[in-house]
Coordinates of C-alpha atoms in Angstrom, one line a residue:
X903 CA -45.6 24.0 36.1
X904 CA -43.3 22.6 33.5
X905 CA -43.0 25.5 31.6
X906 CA -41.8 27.4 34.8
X907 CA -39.2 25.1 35.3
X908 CA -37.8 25.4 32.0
X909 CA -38.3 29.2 32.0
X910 CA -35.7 29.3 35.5
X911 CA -33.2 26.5 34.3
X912 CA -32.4 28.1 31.2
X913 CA -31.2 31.7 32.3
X914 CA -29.8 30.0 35.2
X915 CA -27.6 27.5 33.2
X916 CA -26.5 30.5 30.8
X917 CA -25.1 32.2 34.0
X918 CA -23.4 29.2 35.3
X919 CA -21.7 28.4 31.9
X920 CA -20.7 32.5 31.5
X921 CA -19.1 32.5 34.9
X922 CA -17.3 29.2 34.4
X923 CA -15.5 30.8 31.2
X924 CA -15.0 33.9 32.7
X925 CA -13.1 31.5 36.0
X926 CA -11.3 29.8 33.1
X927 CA -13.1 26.0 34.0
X928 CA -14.3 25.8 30.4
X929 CA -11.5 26.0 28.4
X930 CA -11.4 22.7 26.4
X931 CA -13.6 23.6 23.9
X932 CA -12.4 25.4 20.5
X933 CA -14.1 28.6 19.6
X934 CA -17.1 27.8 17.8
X935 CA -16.4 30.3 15.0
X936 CA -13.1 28.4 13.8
X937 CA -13.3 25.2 12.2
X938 CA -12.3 21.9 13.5
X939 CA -9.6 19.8 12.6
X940 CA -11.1 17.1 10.2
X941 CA -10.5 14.0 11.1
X942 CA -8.4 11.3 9.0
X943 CA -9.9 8.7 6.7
X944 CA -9.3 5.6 7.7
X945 CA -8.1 2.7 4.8
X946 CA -7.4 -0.9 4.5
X947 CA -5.2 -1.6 1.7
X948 CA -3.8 -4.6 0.7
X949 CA -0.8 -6.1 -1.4
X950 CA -0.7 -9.2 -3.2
X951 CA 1.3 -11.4 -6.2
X952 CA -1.3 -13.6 -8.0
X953 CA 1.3 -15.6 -9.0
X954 CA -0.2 -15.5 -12.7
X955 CA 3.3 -16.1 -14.3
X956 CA 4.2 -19.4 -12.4
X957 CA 3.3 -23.3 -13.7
X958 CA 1.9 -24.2 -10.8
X959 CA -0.5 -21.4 -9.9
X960 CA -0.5 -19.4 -13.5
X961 CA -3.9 -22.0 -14.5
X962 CA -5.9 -22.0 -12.1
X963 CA -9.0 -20.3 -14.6
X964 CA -11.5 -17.8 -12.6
X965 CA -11.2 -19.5 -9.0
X966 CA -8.0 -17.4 -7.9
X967 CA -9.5 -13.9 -9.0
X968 CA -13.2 -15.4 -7.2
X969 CA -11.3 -15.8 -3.9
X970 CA -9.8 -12.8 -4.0
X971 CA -12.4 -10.8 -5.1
X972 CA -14.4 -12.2 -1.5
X973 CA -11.5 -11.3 0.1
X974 CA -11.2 -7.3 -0.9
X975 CA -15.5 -7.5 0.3
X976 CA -14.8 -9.1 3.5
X977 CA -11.9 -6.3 4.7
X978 CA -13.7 -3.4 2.7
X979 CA -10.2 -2.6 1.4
X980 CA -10.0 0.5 -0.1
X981 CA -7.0 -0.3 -2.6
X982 CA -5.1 -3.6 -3.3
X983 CA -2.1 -3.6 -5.6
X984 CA -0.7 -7.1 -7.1
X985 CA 1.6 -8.3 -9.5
X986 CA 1.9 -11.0 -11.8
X987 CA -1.9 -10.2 -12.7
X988 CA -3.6 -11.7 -15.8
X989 CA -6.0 -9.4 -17.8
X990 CA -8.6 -12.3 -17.6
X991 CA -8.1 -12.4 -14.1
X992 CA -8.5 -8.7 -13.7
X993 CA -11.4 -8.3 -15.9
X994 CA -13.4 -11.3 -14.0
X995 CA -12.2 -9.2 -10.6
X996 CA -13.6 -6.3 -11.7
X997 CA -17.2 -8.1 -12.4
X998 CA -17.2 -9.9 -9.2
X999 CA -16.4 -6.2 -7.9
X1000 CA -19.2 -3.8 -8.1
X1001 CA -18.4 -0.4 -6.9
X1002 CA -14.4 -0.8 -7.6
X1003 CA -12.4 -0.3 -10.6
X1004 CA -9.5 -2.5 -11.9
X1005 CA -6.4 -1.2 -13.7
X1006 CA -4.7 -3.4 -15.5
X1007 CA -0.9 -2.5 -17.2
X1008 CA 0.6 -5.2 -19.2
X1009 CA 4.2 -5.2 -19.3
X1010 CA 6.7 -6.3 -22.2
X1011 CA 9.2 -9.0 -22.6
X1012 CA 12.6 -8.2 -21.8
X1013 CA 14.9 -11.0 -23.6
X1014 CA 12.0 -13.5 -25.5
X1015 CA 9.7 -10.9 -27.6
X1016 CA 11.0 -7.5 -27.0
X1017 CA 8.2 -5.2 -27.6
X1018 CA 5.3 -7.5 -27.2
X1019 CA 3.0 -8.2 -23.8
X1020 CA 4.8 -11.0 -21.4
X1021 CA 2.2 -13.9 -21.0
X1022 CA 0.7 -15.7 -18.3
X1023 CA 0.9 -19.2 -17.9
X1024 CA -2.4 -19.8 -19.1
X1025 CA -2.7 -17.5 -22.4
X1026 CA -3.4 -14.1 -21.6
X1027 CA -1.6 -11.0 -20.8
X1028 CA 0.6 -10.8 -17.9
X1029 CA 1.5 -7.2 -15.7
X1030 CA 0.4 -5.2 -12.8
X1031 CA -2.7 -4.0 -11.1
X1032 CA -4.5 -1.6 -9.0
X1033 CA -7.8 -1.9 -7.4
X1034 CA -9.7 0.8 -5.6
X1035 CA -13.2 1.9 -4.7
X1036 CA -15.1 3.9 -6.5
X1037 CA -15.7 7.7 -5.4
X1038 CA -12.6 8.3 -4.1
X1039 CA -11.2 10.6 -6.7
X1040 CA -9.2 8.4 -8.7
X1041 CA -9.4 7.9 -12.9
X1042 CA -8.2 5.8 -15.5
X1043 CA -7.2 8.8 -17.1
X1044 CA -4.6 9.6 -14.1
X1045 CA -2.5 6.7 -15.0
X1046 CA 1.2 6.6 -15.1
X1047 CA 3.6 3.8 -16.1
X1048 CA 6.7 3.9 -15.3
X1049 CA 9.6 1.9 -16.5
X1050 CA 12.2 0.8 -13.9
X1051 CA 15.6 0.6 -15.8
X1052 CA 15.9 -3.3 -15.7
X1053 CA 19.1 -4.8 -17.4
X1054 CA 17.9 -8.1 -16.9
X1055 CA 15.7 -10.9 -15.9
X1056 CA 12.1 -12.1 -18.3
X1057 CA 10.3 -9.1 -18.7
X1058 CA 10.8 -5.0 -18.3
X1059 CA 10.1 -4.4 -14.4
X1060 CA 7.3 -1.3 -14.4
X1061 CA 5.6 0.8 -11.7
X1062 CA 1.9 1.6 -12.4
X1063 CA 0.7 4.6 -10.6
X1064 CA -3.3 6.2 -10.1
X1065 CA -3.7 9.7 -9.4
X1066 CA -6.6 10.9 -7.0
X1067 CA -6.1 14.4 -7.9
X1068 CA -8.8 15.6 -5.3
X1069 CA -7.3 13.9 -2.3
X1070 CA -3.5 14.6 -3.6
X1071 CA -3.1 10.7 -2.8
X1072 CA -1.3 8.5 -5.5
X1073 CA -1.5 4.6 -5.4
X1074 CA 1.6 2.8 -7.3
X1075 CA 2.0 -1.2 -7.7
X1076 CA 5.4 -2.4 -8.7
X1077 CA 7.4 -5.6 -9.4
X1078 CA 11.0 -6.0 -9.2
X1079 CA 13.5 -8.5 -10.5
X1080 CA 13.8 -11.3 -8.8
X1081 CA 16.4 -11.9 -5.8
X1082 CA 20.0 -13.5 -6.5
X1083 CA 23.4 -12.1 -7.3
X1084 CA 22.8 -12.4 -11.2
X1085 CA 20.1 -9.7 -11.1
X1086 CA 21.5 -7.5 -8.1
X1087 CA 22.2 -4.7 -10.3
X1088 CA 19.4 -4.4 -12.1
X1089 CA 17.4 -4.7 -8.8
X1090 CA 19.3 -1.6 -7.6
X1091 CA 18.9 0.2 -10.8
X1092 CA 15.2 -0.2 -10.6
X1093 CA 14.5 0.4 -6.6
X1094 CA 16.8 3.5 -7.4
X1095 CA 14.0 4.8 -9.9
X1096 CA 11.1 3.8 -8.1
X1097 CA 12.6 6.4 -5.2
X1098 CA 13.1 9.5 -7.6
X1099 CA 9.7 8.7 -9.2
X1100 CA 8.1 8.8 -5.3
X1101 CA 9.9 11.8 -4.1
X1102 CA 10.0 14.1 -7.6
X1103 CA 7.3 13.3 -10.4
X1104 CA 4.8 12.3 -6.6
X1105 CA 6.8 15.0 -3.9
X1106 CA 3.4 16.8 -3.2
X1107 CA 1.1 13.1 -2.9
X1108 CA 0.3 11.2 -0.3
X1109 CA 2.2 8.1 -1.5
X1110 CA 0.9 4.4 -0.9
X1111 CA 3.4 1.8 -2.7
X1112 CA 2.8 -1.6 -2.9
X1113 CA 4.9 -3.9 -4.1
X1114 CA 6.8 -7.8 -4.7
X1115 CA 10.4 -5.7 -4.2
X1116 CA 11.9 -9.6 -4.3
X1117 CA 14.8 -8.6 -1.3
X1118 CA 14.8 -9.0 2.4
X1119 CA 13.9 -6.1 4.6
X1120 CA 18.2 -5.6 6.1
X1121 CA 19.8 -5.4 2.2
X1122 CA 21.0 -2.6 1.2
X1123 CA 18.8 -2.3 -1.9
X1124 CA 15.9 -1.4 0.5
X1125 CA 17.9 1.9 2.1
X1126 CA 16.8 3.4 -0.7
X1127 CA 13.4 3.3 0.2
X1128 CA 12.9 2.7 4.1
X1129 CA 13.3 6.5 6.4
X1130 CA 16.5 7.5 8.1
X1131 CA 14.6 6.3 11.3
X1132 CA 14.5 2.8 10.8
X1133 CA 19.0 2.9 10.7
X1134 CA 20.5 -0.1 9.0
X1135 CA 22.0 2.2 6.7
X1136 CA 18.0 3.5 5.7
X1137 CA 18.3 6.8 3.6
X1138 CA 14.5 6.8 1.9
X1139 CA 11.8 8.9 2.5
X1140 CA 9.2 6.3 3.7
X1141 CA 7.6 4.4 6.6
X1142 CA 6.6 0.7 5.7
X1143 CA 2.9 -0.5 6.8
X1144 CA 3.5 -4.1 6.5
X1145 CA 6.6 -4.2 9.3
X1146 CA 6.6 -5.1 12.9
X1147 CA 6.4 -2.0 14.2
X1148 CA 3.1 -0.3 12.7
X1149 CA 3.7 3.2 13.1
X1150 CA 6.8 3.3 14.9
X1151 CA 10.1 3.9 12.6
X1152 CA 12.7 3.2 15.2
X1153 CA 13.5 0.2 16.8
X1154 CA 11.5 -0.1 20.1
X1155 CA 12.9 -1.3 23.2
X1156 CA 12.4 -4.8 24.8
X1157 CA 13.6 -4.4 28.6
X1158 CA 12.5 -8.3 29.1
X1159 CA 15.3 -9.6 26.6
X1160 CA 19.5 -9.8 27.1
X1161 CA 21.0 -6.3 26.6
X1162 CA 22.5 -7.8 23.0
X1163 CA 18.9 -8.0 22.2
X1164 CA 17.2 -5.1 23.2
X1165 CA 15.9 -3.9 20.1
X1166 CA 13.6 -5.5 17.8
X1167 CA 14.4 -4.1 14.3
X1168 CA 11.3 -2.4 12.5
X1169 CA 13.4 -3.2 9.2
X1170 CA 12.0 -6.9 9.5
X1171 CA 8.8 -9.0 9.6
X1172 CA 6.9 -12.1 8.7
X1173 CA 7.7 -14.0 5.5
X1174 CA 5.7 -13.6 2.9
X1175 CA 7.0 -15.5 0.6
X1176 CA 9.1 -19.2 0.9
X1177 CA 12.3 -17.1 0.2
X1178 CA 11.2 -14.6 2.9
X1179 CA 9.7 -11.6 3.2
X1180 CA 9.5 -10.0 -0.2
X1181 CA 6.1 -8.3 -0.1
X1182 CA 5.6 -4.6 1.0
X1183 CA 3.3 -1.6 1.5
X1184 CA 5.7 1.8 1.6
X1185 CA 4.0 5.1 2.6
X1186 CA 4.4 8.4 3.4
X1187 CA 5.3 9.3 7.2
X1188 CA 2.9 11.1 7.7
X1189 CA -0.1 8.1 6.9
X1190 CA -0.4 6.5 10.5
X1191 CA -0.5 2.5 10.5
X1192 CA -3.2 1.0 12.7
X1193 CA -2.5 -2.0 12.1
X1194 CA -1.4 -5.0 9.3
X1195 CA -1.5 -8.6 8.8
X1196 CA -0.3 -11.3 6.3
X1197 CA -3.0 -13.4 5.2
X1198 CA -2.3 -17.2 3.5
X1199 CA -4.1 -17.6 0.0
X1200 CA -4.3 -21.0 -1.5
X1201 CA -3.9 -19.4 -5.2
X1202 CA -0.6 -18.4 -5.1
X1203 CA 3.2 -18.8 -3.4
X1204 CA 2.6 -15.3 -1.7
X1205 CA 0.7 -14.4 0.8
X1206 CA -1.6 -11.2 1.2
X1207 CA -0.2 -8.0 2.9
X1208 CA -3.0 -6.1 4.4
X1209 CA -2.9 -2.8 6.4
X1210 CA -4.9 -0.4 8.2
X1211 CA -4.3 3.1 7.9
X1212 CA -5.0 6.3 8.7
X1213 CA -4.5 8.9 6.0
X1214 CA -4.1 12.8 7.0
X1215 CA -6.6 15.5 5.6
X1216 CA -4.5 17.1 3.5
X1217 CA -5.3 14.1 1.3
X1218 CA -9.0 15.1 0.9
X1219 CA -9.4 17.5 0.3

């Protein structure tokens, strides 16, 4: 008897489904001989100064890069990016790190040693870094270092950059000179390079940038990166995962507050540093932001900038 049962349903069904296409019911569905939209990848990356170059966090031996390493395991980060990294640091990361690669790039004295590595407080080399997962397309071998233009300050400000040539994604970590009238220019000169290298050498990436930029969201250093959208004078070409407003660029309104404050400025955020917030993540518009978080580490004077994103197929494919 069961087999007669299934013998009516069936043909039955088919007519049913035909005659609600032919009514036009059944009209959410895409033609099964096209292909689907993929779907994004979602990410967690994170930013982060180790604070390698200071007295009072530069000695700390193998417990900073231990905590950190538990740290990228806990959020399954995809990529991190730091500054003020020690190559003994990194290379005791990378072994508490199975399944990710570390990229360490020294950087050279600017006014002591010209030409030689700048040093950590404890004695080892001194740069930036970039961490990310294995099997996602990137290789040592599609490195670029970039030098920044400084004029001043301890050592020659760099942007290191890793190609995943598969995905058309690139992942750059840079460190700016530090905040303060004496190295304003220099500052400019470099956050002026950083945004031809993006949107030139990069124009056909996906671009994640992570970075200690060393100024406040509002000056006039940062138009240079933040989109059009976010106003305050913004004239860059990205959206920044680490602000207030996540995804949004423009400022969103607050019909609770005082007309004088009915806008809460994306172009702001959470310190993340004790001279404010100094600590970003920049990337393209069209990566969607989930969600991010600053995170407190007792290793260092900065804390950890962490966001979730969503990048678009056309980086995998």
């Amino acid at each position: 008897m069961e087999g007669v049962i299934r013998r009516v349903i069936a043909p039955l069904s088919a007519v049913v489904v035909a005659g609600l296409v032919a009514a036009g019911v059944l009209l959410t569905g895409s033609d099964p001989g096209e292909p689907s939209e993929p779907e994004p990848d979602t990410f967690v990356i994170g930013q982060f100064n180790m604070a390698g170059g200071t007295t009072e966090y530069g000695d700390e031996g193998n417990t900073a890069p231990d905590a950190l390493a538990e740290d990228v395991k806990d959020r399954k980060a995809a990529f991190l990016t730091m500054q003020e990294t020690c190559q003994d640091w990194d290379e005791r990361l990378e072994d508490r790190l199975p399944g990710y690669t570390v990229l360490f790039s020294p950087v050279d004295n600017l006014e002591r040693n010209p030409g030689t590595p700048a040093r950590c407080h404890h004695p080892t080399d001194f740069g930036n870094t970039i961490v990310f997962r294995n099997g996602l397309g990137f290789d040592k071998d599609d490195t670029d270092v970039h030098q920044l233009g400084s004029t001043s300050g301890d050592e020659y400000r760099e942007m290191v950059c890793v190609r995943s040539e598969p995905r058309k994604l690139v992942v750059c970590s840079a460190h700016l000179t530090p905040s303060g009238g004496d190295y304003l220019a220099s500052r400019k000169r470099e956050v002026a390079t950083v945004q031809r290298i993006l949107t030139s050498r990069y124009k056909d990436y996906t671009v994640l940038l992570g970075g200690d930029i060393n100024d406040l969201p509002l000056s006039g250093v940062l138009d240079r990166l933040y989109h059009p959208d976010y106003g305050h004078g913004a004239r860059g070409a990205f959206k920044e995962a680490s602000g207030p407003c996540l995804d949004a660029m423009k400022p969103e309104r607050r019909a609770a507050q005082l007309p004088r404050a009915r806008y809460a400025p994306c172009r702001s955020g959470q310190p993340s540093h004790s001279k404010g917030k100094i600590d970003y993540v920049f990337v393209s518009p069209s990566v969607r932001v989930r969600s991010g978080t600053l995170s407190h580490s007792e290793h260092s004077d900065h804390k950890q900038v962490w966001a979730r994103l969503d990048l678009p197929a056309t980086s995998r494919r």
